[in-house]
mmCIF file of C-alpha atoms in Angstrom:
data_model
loop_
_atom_site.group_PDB
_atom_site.id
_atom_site.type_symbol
_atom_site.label_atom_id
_atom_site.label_comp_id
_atom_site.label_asym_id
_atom_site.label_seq_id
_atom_site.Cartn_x
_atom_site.Cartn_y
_atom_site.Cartn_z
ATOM 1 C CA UNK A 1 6.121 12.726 -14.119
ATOM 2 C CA UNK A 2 2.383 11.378 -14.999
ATOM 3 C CA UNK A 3 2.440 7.245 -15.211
ATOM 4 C CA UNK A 4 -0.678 6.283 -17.066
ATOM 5 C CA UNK A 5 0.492 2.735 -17.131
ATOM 6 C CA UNK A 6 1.688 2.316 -13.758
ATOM 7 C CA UNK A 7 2.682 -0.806 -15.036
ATOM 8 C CA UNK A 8 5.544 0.891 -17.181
ATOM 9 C CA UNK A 9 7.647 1.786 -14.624
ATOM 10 C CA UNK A 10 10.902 0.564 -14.969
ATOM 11 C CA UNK A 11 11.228 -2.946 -12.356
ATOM 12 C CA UNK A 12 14.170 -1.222 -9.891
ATOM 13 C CA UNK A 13 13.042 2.056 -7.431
ATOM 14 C CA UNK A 14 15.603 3.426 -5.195
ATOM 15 C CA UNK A 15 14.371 2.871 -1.651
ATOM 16 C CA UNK A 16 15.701 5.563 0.566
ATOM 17 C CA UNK A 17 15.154 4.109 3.617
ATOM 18 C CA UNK A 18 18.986 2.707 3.986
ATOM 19 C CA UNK A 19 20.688 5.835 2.334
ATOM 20 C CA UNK A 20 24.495 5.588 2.862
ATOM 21 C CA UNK A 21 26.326 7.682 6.383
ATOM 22 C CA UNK A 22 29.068 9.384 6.969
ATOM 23 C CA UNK A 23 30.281 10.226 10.275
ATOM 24 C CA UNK A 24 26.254 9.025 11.618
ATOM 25 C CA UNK A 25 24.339 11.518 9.028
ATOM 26 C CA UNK A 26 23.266 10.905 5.271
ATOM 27 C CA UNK A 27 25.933 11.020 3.049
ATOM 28 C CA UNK A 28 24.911 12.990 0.814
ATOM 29 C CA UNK A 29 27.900 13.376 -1.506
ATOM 30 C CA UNK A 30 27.817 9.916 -1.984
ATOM 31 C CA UNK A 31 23.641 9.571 -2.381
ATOM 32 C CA UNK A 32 23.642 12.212 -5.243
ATOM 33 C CA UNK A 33 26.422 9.607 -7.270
ATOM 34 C CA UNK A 34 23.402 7.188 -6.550
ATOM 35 C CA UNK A 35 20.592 9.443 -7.650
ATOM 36 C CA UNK A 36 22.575 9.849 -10.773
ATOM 37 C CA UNK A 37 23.495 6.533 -11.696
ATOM 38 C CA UNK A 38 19.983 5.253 -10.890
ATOM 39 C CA UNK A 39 18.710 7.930 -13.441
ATOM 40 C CA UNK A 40 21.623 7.157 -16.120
ATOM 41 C CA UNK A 41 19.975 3.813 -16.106
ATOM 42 C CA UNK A 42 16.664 4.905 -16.461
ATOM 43 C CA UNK A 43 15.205 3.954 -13.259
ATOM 44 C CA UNK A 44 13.843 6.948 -12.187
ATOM 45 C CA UNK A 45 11.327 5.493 -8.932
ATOM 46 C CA UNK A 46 12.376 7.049 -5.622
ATOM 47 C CA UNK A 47 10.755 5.718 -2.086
ATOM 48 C CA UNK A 48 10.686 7.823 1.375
ATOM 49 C CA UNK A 49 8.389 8.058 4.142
ATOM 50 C CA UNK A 50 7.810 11.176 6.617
ATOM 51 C CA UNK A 51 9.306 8.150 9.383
ATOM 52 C CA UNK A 52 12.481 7.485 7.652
ATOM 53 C CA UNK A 53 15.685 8.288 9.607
ATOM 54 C CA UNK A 54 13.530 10.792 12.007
ATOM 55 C CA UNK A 55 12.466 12.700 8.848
ATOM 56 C CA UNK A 56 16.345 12.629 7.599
ATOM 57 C CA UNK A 57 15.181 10.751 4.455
ATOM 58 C CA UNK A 58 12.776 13.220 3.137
ATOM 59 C CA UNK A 59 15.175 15.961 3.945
ATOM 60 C CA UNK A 60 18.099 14.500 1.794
ATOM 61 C CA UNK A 61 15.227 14.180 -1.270
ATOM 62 C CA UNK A 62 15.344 18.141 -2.129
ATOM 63 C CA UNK A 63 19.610 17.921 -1.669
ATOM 64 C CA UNK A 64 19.759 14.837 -3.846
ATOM 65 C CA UNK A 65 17.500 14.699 -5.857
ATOM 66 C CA UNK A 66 14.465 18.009 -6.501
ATOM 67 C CA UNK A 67 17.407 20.438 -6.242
ATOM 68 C CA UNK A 68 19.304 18.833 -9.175
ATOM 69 C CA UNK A 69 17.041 17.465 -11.510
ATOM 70 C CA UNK A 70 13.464 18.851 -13.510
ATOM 71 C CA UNK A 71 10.642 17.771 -11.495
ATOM 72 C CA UNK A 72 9.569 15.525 -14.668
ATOM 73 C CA UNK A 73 12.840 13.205 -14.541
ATOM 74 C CA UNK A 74 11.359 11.283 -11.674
ATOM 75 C CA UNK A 75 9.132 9.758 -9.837
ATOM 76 C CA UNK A 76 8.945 10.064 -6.202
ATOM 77 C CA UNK A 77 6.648 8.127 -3.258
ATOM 78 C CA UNK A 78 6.384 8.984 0.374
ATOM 79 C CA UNK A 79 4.130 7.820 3.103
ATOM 80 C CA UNK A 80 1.077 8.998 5.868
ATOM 81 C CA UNK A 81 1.832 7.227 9.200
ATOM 82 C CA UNK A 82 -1.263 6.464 11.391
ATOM 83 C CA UNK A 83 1.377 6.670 14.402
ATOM 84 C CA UNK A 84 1.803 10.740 13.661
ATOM 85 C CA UNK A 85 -2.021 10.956 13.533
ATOM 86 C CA UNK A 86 -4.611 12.491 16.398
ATOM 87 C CA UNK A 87 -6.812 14.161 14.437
ATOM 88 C CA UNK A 88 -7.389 15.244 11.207
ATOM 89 C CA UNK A 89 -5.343 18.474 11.144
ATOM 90 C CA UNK A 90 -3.164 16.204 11.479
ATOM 91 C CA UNK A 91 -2.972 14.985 7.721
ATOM 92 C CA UNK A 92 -2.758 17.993 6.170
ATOM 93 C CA UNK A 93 0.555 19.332 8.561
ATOM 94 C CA UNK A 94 2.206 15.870 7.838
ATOM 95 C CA UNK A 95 1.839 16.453 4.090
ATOM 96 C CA UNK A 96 2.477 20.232 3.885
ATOM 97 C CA UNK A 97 5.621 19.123 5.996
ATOM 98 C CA UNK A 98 6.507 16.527 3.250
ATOM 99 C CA UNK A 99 6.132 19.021 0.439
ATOM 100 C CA UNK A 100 8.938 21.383 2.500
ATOM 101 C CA UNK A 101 11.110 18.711 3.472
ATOM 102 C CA UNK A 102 11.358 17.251 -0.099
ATOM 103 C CA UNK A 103 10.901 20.585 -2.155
ATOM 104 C CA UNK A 104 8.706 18.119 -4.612
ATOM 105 C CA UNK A 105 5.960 20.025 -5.451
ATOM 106 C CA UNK A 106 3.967 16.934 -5.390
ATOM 107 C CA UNK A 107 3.994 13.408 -5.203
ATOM 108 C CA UNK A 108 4.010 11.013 -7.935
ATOM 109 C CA UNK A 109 2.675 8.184 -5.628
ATOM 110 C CA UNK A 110 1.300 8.487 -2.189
ATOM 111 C CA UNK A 111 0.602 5.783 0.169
ATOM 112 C CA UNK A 112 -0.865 5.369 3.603
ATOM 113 C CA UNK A 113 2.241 3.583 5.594
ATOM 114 C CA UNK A 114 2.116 0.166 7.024
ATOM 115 C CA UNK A 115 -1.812 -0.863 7.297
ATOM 116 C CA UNK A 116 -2.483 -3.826 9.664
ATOM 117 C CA UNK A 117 -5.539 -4.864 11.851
ATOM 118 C CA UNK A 118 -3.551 -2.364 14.447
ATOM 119 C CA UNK A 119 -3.801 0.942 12.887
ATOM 120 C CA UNK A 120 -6.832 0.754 9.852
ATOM 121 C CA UNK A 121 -9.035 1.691 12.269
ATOM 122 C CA UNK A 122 -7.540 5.461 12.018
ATOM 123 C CA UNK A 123 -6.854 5.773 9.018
ATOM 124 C CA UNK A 124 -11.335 4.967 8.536
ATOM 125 C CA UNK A 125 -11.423 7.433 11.788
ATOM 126 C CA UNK A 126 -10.087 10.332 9.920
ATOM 127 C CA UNK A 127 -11.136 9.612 7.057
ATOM 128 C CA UNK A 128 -7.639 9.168 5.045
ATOM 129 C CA UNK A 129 -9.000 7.345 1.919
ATOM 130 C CA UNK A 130 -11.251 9.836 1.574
ATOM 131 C CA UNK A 131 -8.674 12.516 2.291
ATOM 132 C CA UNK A 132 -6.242 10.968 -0.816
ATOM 133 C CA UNK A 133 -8.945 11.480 -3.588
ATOM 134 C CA UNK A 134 -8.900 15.145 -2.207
ATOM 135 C CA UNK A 135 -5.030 15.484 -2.527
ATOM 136 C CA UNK A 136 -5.375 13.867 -5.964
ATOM 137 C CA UNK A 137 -8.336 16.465 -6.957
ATOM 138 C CA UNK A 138 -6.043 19.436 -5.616
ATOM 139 C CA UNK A 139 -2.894 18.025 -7.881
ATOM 140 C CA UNK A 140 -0.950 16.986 -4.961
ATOM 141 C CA UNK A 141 -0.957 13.353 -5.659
ATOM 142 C CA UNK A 142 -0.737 11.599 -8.842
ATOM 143 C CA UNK A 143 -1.566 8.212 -7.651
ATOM 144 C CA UNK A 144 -2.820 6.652 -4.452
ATOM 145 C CA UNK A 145 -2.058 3.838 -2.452
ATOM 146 C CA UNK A 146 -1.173 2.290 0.597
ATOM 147 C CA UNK A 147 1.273 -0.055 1.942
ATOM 148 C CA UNK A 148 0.348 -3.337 3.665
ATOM 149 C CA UNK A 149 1.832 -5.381 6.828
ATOM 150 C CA UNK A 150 -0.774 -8.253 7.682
ATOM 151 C CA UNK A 151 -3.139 -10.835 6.990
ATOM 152 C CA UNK A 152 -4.310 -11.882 2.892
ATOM 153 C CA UNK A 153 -7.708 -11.248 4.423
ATOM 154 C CA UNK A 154 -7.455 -7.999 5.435
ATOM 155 C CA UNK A 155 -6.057 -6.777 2.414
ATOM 156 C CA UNK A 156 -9.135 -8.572 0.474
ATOM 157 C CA UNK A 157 -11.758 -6.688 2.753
ATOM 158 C CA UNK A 158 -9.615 -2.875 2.565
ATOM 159 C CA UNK A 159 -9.413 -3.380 -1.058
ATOM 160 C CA UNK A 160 -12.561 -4.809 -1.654
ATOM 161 C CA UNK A 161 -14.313 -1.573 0.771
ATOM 162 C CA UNK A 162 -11.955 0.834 -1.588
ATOM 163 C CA UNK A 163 -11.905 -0.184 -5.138
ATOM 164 C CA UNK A 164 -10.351 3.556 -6.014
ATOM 165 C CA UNK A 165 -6.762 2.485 -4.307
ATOM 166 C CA UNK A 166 -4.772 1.990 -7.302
ATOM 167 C CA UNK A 167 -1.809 0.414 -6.025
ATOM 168 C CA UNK A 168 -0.865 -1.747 -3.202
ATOM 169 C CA UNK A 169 3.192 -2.163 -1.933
ATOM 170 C CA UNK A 170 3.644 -5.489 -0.053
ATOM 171 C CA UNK A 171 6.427 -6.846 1.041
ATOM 172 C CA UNK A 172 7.410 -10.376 -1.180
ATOM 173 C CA UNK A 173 10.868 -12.079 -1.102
ATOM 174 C CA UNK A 174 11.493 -15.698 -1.416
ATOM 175 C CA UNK A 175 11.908 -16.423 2.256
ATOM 176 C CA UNK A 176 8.527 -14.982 3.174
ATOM 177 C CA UNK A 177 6.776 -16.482 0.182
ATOM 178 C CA UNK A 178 5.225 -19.388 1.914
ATOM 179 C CA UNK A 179 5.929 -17.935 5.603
ATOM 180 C CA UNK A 180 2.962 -18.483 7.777
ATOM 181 C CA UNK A 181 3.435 -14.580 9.546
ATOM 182 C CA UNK A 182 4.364 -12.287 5.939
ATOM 183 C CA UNK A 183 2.106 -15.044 3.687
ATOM 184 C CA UNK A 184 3.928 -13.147 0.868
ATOM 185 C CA UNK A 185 2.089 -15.510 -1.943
ATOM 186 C CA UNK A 186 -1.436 -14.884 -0.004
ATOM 187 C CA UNK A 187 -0.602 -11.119 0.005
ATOM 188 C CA UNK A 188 0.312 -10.674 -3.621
ATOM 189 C CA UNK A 189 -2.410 -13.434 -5.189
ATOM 190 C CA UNK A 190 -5.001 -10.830 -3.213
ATOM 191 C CA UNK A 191 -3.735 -7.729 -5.249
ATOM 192 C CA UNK A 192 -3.902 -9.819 -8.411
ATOM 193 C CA UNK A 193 -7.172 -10.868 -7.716
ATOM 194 C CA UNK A 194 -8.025 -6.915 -7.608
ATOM 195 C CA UNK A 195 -6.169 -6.064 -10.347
ATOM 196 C CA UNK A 196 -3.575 -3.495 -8.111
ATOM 197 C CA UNK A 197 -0.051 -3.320 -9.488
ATOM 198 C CA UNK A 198 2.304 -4.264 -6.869
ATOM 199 C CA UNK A 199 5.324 -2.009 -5.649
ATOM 200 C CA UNK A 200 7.345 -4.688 -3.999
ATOM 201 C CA UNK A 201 9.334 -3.602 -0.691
ATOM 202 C CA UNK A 202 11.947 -6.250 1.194
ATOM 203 C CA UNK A 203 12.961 -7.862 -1.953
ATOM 204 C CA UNK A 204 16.042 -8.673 -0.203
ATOM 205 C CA UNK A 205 14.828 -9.298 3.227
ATOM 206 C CA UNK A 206 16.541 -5.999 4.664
ATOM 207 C CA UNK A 207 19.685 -7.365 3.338
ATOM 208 C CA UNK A 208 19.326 -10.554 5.039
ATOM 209 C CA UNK A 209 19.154 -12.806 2.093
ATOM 210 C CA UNK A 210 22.284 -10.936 0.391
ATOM 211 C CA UNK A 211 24.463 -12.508 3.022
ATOM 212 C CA UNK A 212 23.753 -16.382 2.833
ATOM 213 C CA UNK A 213 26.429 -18.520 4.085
ATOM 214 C CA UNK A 214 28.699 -20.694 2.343
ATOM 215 C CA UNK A 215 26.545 -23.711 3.328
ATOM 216 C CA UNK A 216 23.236 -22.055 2.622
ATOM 217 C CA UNK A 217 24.123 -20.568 -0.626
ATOM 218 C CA UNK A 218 26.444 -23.083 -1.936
ATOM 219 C CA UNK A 219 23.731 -24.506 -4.887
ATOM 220 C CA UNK A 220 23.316 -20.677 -6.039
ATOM 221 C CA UNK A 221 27.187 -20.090 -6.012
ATOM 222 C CA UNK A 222 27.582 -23.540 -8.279
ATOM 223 C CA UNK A 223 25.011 -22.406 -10.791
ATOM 224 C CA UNK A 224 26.065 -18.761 -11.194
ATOM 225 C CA UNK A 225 28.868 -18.262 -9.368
ATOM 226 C CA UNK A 226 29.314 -14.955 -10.290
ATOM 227 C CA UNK A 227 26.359 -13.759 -9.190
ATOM 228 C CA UNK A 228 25.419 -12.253 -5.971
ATOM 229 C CA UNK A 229 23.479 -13.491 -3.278
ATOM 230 C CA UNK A 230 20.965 -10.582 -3.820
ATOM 231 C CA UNK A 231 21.084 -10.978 -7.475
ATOM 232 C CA UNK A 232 18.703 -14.304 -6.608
ATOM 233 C CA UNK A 233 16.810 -12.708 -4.543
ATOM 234 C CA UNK A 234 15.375 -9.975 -6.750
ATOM 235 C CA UNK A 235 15.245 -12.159 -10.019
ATOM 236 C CA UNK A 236 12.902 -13.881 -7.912
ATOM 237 C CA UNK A 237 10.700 -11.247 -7.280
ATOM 238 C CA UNK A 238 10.939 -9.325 -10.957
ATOM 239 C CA UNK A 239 10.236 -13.189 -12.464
ATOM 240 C CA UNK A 240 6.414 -12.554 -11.066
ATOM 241 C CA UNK A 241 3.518 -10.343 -12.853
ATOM 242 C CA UNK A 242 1.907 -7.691 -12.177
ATOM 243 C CA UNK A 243 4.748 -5.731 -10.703
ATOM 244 C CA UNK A 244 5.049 -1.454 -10.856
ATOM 245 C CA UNK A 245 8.442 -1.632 -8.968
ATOM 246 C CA UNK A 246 11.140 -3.309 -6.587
ATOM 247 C CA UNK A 247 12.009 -1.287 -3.985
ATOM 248 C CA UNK A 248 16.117 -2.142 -3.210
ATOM 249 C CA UNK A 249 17.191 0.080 0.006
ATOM 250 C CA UNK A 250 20.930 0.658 -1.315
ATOM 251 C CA UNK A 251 23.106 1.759 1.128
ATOM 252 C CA UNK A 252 26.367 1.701 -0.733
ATOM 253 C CA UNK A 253 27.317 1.991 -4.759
ATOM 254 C CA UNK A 254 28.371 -1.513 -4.843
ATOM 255 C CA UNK A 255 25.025 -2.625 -4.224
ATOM 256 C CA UNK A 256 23.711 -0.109 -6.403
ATOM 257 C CA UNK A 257 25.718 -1.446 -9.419
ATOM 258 C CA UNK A 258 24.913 -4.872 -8.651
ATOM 259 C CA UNK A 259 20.822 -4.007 -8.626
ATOM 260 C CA UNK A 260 21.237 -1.919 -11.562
ATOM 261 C CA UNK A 261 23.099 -4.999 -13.788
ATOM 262 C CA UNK A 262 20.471 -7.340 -12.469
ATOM 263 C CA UNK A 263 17.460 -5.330 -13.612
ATOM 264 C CA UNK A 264 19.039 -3.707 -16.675
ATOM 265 C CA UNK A 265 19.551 -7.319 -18.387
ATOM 266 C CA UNK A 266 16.740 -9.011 -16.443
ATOM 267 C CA UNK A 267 16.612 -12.738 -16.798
ATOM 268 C CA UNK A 268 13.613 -14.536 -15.577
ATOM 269 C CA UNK A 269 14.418 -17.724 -13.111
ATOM 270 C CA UNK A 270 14.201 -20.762 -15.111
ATOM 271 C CA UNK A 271 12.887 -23.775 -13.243
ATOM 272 C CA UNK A 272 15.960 -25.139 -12.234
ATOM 273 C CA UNK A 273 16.819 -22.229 -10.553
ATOM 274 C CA UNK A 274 13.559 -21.079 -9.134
ATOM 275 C CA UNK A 275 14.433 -24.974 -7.306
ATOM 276 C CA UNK A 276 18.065 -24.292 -6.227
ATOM 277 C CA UNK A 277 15.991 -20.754 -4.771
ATOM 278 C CA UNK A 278 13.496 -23.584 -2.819
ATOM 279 C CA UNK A 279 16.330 -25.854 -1.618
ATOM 280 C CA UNK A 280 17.928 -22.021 -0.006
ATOM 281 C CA UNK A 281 14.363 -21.464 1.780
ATOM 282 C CA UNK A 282 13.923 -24.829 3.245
ATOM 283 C CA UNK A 283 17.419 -24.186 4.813
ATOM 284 C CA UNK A 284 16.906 -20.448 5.635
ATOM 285 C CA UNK A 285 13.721 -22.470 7.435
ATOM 286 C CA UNK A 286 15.852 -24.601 9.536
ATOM 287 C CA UNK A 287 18.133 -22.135 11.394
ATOM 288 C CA UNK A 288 16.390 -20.994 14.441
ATOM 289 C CA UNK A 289 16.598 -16.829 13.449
ATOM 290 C CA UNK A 290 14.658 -13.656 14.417
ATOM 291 C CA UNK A 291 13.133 -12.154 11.071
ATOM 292 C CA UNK A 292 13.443 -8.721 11.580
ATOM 293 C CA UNK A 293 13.891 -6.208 8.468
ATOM 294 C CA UNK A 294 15.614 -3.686 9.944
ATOM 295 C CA UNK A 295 12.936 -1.168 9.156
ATOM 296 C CA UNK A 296 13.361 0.372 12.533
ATOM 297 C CA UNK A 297 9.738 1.295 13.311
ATOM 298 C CA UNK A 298 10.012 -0.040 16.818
ATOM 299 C CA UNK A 299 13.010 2.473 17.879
ATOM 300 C CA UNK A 300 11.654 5.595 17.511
ATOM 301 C CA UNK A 301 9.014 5.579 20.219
ATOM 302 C CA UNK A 302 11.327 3.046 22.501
ATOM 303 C CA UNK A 303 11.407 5.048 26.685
ATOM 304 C CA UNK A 304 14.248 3.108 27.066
ATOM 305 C CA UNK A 305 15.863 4.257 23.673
ATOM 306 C CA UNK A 306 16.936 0.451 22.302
ATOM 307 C CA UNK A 307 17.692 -0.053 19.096
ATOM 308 C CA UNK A 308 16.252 -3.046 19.179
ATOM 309 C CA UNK A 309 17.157 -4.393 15.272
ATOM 310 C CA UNK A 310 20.849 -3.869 15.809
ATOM 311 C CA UNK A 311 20.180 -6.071 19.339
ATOM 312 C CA UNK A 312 18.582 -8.747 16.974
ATOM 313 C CA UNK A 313 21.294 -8.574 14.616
ATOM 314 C CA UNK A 314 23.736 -9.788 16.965
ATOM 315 C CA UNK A 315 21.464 -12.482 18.668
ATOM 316 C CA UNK A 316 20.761 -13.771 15.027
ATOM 317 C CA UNK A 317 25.059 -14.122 14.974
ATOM 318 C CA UNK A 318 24.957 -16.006 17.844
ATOM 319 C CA UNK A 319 21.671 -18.084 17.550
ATOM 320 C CA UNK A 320 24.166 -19.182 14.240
ATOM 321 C CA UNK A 321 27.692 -19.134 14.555
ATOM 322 C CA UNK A 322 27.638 -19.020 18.727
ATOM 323 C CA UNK A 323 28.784 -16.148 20.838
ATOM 324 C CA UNK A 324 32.363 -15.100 20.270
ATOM 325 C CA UNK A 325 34.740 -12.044 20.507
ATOM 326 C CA UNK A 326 33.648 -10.120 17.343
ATOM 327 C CA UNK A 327 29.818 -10.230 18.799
ATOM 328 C CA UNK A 328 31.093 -9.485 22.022
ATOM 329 C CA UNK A 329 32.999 -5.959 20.603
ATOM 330 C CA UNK A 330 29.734 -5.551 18.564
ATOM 331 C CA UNK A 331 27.471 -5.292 21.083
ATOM 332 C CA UNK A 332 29.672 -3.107 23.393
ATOM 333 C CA UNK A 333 30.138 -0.197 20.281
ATOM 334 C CA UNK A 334 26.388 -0.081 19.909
ATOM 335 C CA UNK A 335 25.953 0.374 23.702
ATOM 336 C CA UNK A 336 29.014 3.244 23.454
ATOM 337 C CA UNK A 337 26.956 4.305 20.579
ATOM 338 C CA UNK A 338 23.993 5.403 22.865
ATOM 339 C CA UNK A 339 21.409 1.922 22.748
ATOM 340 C CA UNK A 340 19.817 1.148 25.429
ATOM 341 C CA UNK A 341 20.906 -2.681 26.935
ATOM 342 C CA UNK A 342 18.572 -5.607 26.330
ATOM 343 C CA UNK A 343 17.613 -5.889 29.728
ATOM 344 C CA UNK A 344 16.634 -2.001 30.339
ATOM 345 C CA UNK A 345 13.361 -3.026 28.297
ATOM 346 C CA UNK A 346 10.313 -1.519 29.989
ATOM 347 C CA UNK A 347 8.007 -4.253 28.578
ATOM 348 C CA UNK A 348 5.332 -1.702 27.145
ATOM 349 C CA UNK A 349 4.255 -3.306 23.964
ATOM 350 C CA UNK A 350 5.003 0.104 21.889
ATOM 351 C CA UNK A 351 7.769 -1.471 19.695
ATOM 352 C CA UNK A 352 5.355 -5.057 19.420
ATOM 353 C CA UNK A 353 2.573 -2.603 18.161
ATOM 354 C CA UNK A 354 3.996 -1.167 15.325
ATOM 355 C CA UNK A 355 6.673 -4.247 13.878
ATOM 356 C CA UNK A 356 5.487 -5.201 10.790
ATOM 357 C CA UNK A 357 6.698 -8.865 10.742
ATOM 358 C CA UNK A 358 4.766 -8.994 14.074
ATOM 359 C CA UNK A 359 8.271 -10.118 16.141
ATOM 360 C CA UNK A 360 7.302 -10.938 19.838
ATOM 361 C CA UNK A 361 10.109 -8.180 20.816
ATOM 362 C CA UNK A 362 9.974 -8.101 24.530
ATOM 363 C CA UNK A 363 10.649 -12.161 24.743
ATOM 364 C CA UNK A 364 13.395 -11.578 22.313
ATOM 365 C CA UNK A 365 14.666 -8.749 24.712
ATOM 366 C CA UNK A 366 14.786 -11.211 27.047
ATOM 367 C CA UNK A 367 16.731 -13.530 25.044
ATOM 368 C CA UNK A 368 19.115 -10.815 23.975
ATOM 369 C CA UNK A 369 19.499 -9.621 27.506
ATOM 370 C CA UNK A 370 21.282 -13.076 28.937
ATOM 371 C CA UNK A 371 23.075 -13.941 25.527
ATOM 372 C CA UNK A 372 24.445 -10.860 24.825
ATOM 373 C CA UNK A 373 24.966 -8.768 28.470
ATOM 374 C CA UNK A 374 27.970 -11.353 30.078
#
């Protein structure tokens, strides 16, 4: 599919990041219902990365999705990590891998993954702007882009240096709006200054702001109460400009249906509720939490093999509600699982390097290590 208007895209794009498991692999059975309702709906935006689930991700795109349906139905992203990257050979065996895994042909949108003040430096190296308006030349990319984890500076000096991105994918939700780490506001007033349409990823926070408690999300309950918690949360997003997509990583039909009737029928926030959504983040501001996405990053290259989000999930219970038996039975079926404890953390900086909300992971190791190991 050729987007001349990136701007046309329809507001909801399937992020397969979180696809749905069965029995610890991708459902697949169940991701091809989701494929098809997304497409029913006529959202037809699809988001992987070489990096997601070990590579699983792009695998499950030719079963779900380029096996059943004419290349021209859809639109599908995926992603260059700087991590994967020695030299520039390098590029070329990524993407000939992507175009096997995924059976696509080519891509729709191509991005470099994750740039930060950690990793630009190789993507300049070898050359990997340069490198995209090859791949778009050859017919292997439609459009080009990158996605962005850091500073509104940064992002004003990469795209002022390359004016030919045409895209940027930033990650904007209502909790990271005016946070000093994600600047979410500074981050997307830099792409409208440049005139880049924004694909918007962490809409929802990796979930986190589709489970608000009772006391936190009481004022949203009162004015819609039956809307969802992540209902608010994208409404927010989608009630900006200058959007070419939401990324929502579904990982179960329910959520699908409930993204799909929020987008379909979009209503803007009106200022009354855009407040109630400000009264949420000042509390969201006041409980003491670890803002980690879940994007996982940090696990793959872990020596001690810690899966360090699930680790943070259950301090983030207990930082909360207090330790109890439920975190307690937690914590032992992710060890049974095969994570590595808390405490077993080498301290090497490898998971620090690459988190894109910048978490300080080894003190929050710590921290996990005598709340959680009793």
């Amino acid at each position: 599919m050729n987007i001349e208007n990136l701007l046309e895209v329809p507001k909801l794009g399937f992020g397969l990041m979180r696809l749905p498991k069965k029995d610890g692999k991708i459902d697949i059975e169940t991701s091809c219902r989701m494929v098809d309702n997304c497409l029913a709906n006529g959202f037809y935006y699809f988001d992987t990365a070489y990096v997601y689930d070990a590579g699983d991700s792009e695998c499950a795109v030719k079963e779900i999705l380029t096996s059943r349906y004419p290349r021209e139905k859809f639109c599908l992203a995926t992603k260059l990590p700087a991590w994967e990257l020695k030299e520039k050979e390098d590029r070329d065996k990524i993407f000939e891998t992507q175009l096997e895994r995924t059976g696509a042909g080519y891509f729709d949108f191509y991005l470099l993954h994750a740039l930060s003040k950690e990793n630009i430096g190789i993507y300049d190296k070898l050359d990997c702007f340069e490198w995209l308006k090859e791949k778009k030349e050859q017919g292997l990319i439609r459009h080009a882009g990158f996605s962005f984890h850091d500073t509104p500076e940064l992002l004003d000096e990469i795209l002022t240096a390359h004016p030919e991105v045409e895209f940027v994918q930033l990650q904007i939700n209502y909790a990271d709006w005016e946070n000093k780490t994600v600047q979410s506001r500074g981050i997307y007033e830099i792409a409208k200054k440049h005139g880049k349409p924004i694909i918007v990823m962490e809409p929802v926070k990796g979930g986190n702001l589709a489970n608000l408690t009772e006391q936190i999300g009481s004022g949203l309950k009162k004015a819609r109460p039956e809307a969802s918690y992540a209902s608010w949360a994208l409404r927010f997003v989608a009630s900006h400009e200058g959007l070419l997509t939401i990324l929502s990583g579904m990982s179960d039909e329910s959520q699908m249906a409930d993204n799909i009737a929020t987008m379909k029928d979009f209503e803007p926030l009106t200022q009354e509720e855009a407040q109630l959504i400000a009264e949420v983040t000042e509390r969201l501001n006041q409980i003491p939490t670890v803002g980690c996405t879940n994007c996982r990053y940090c696990v793959e290259g872990c020596p001690e093999n810690i899966w360090i989000p699930d680790l943070i999930k259950h301090l983030n219970t207990c930082r909360v509600y207090g330790y109890n038996d439920g975190v307690g039975r937690n914590y032992g079926m992710l060890l049974k699982d095969g994570s590595g404890k808390p405490s077993s953390c080498a301290q090497c900086g490898q998971c620090e390097s690459v988190c894109p909300q910048h978490i300080s992971i080894i003190e929050i190791m710590e921290e996990a290590a005598k709340v959680l190991e009793r």
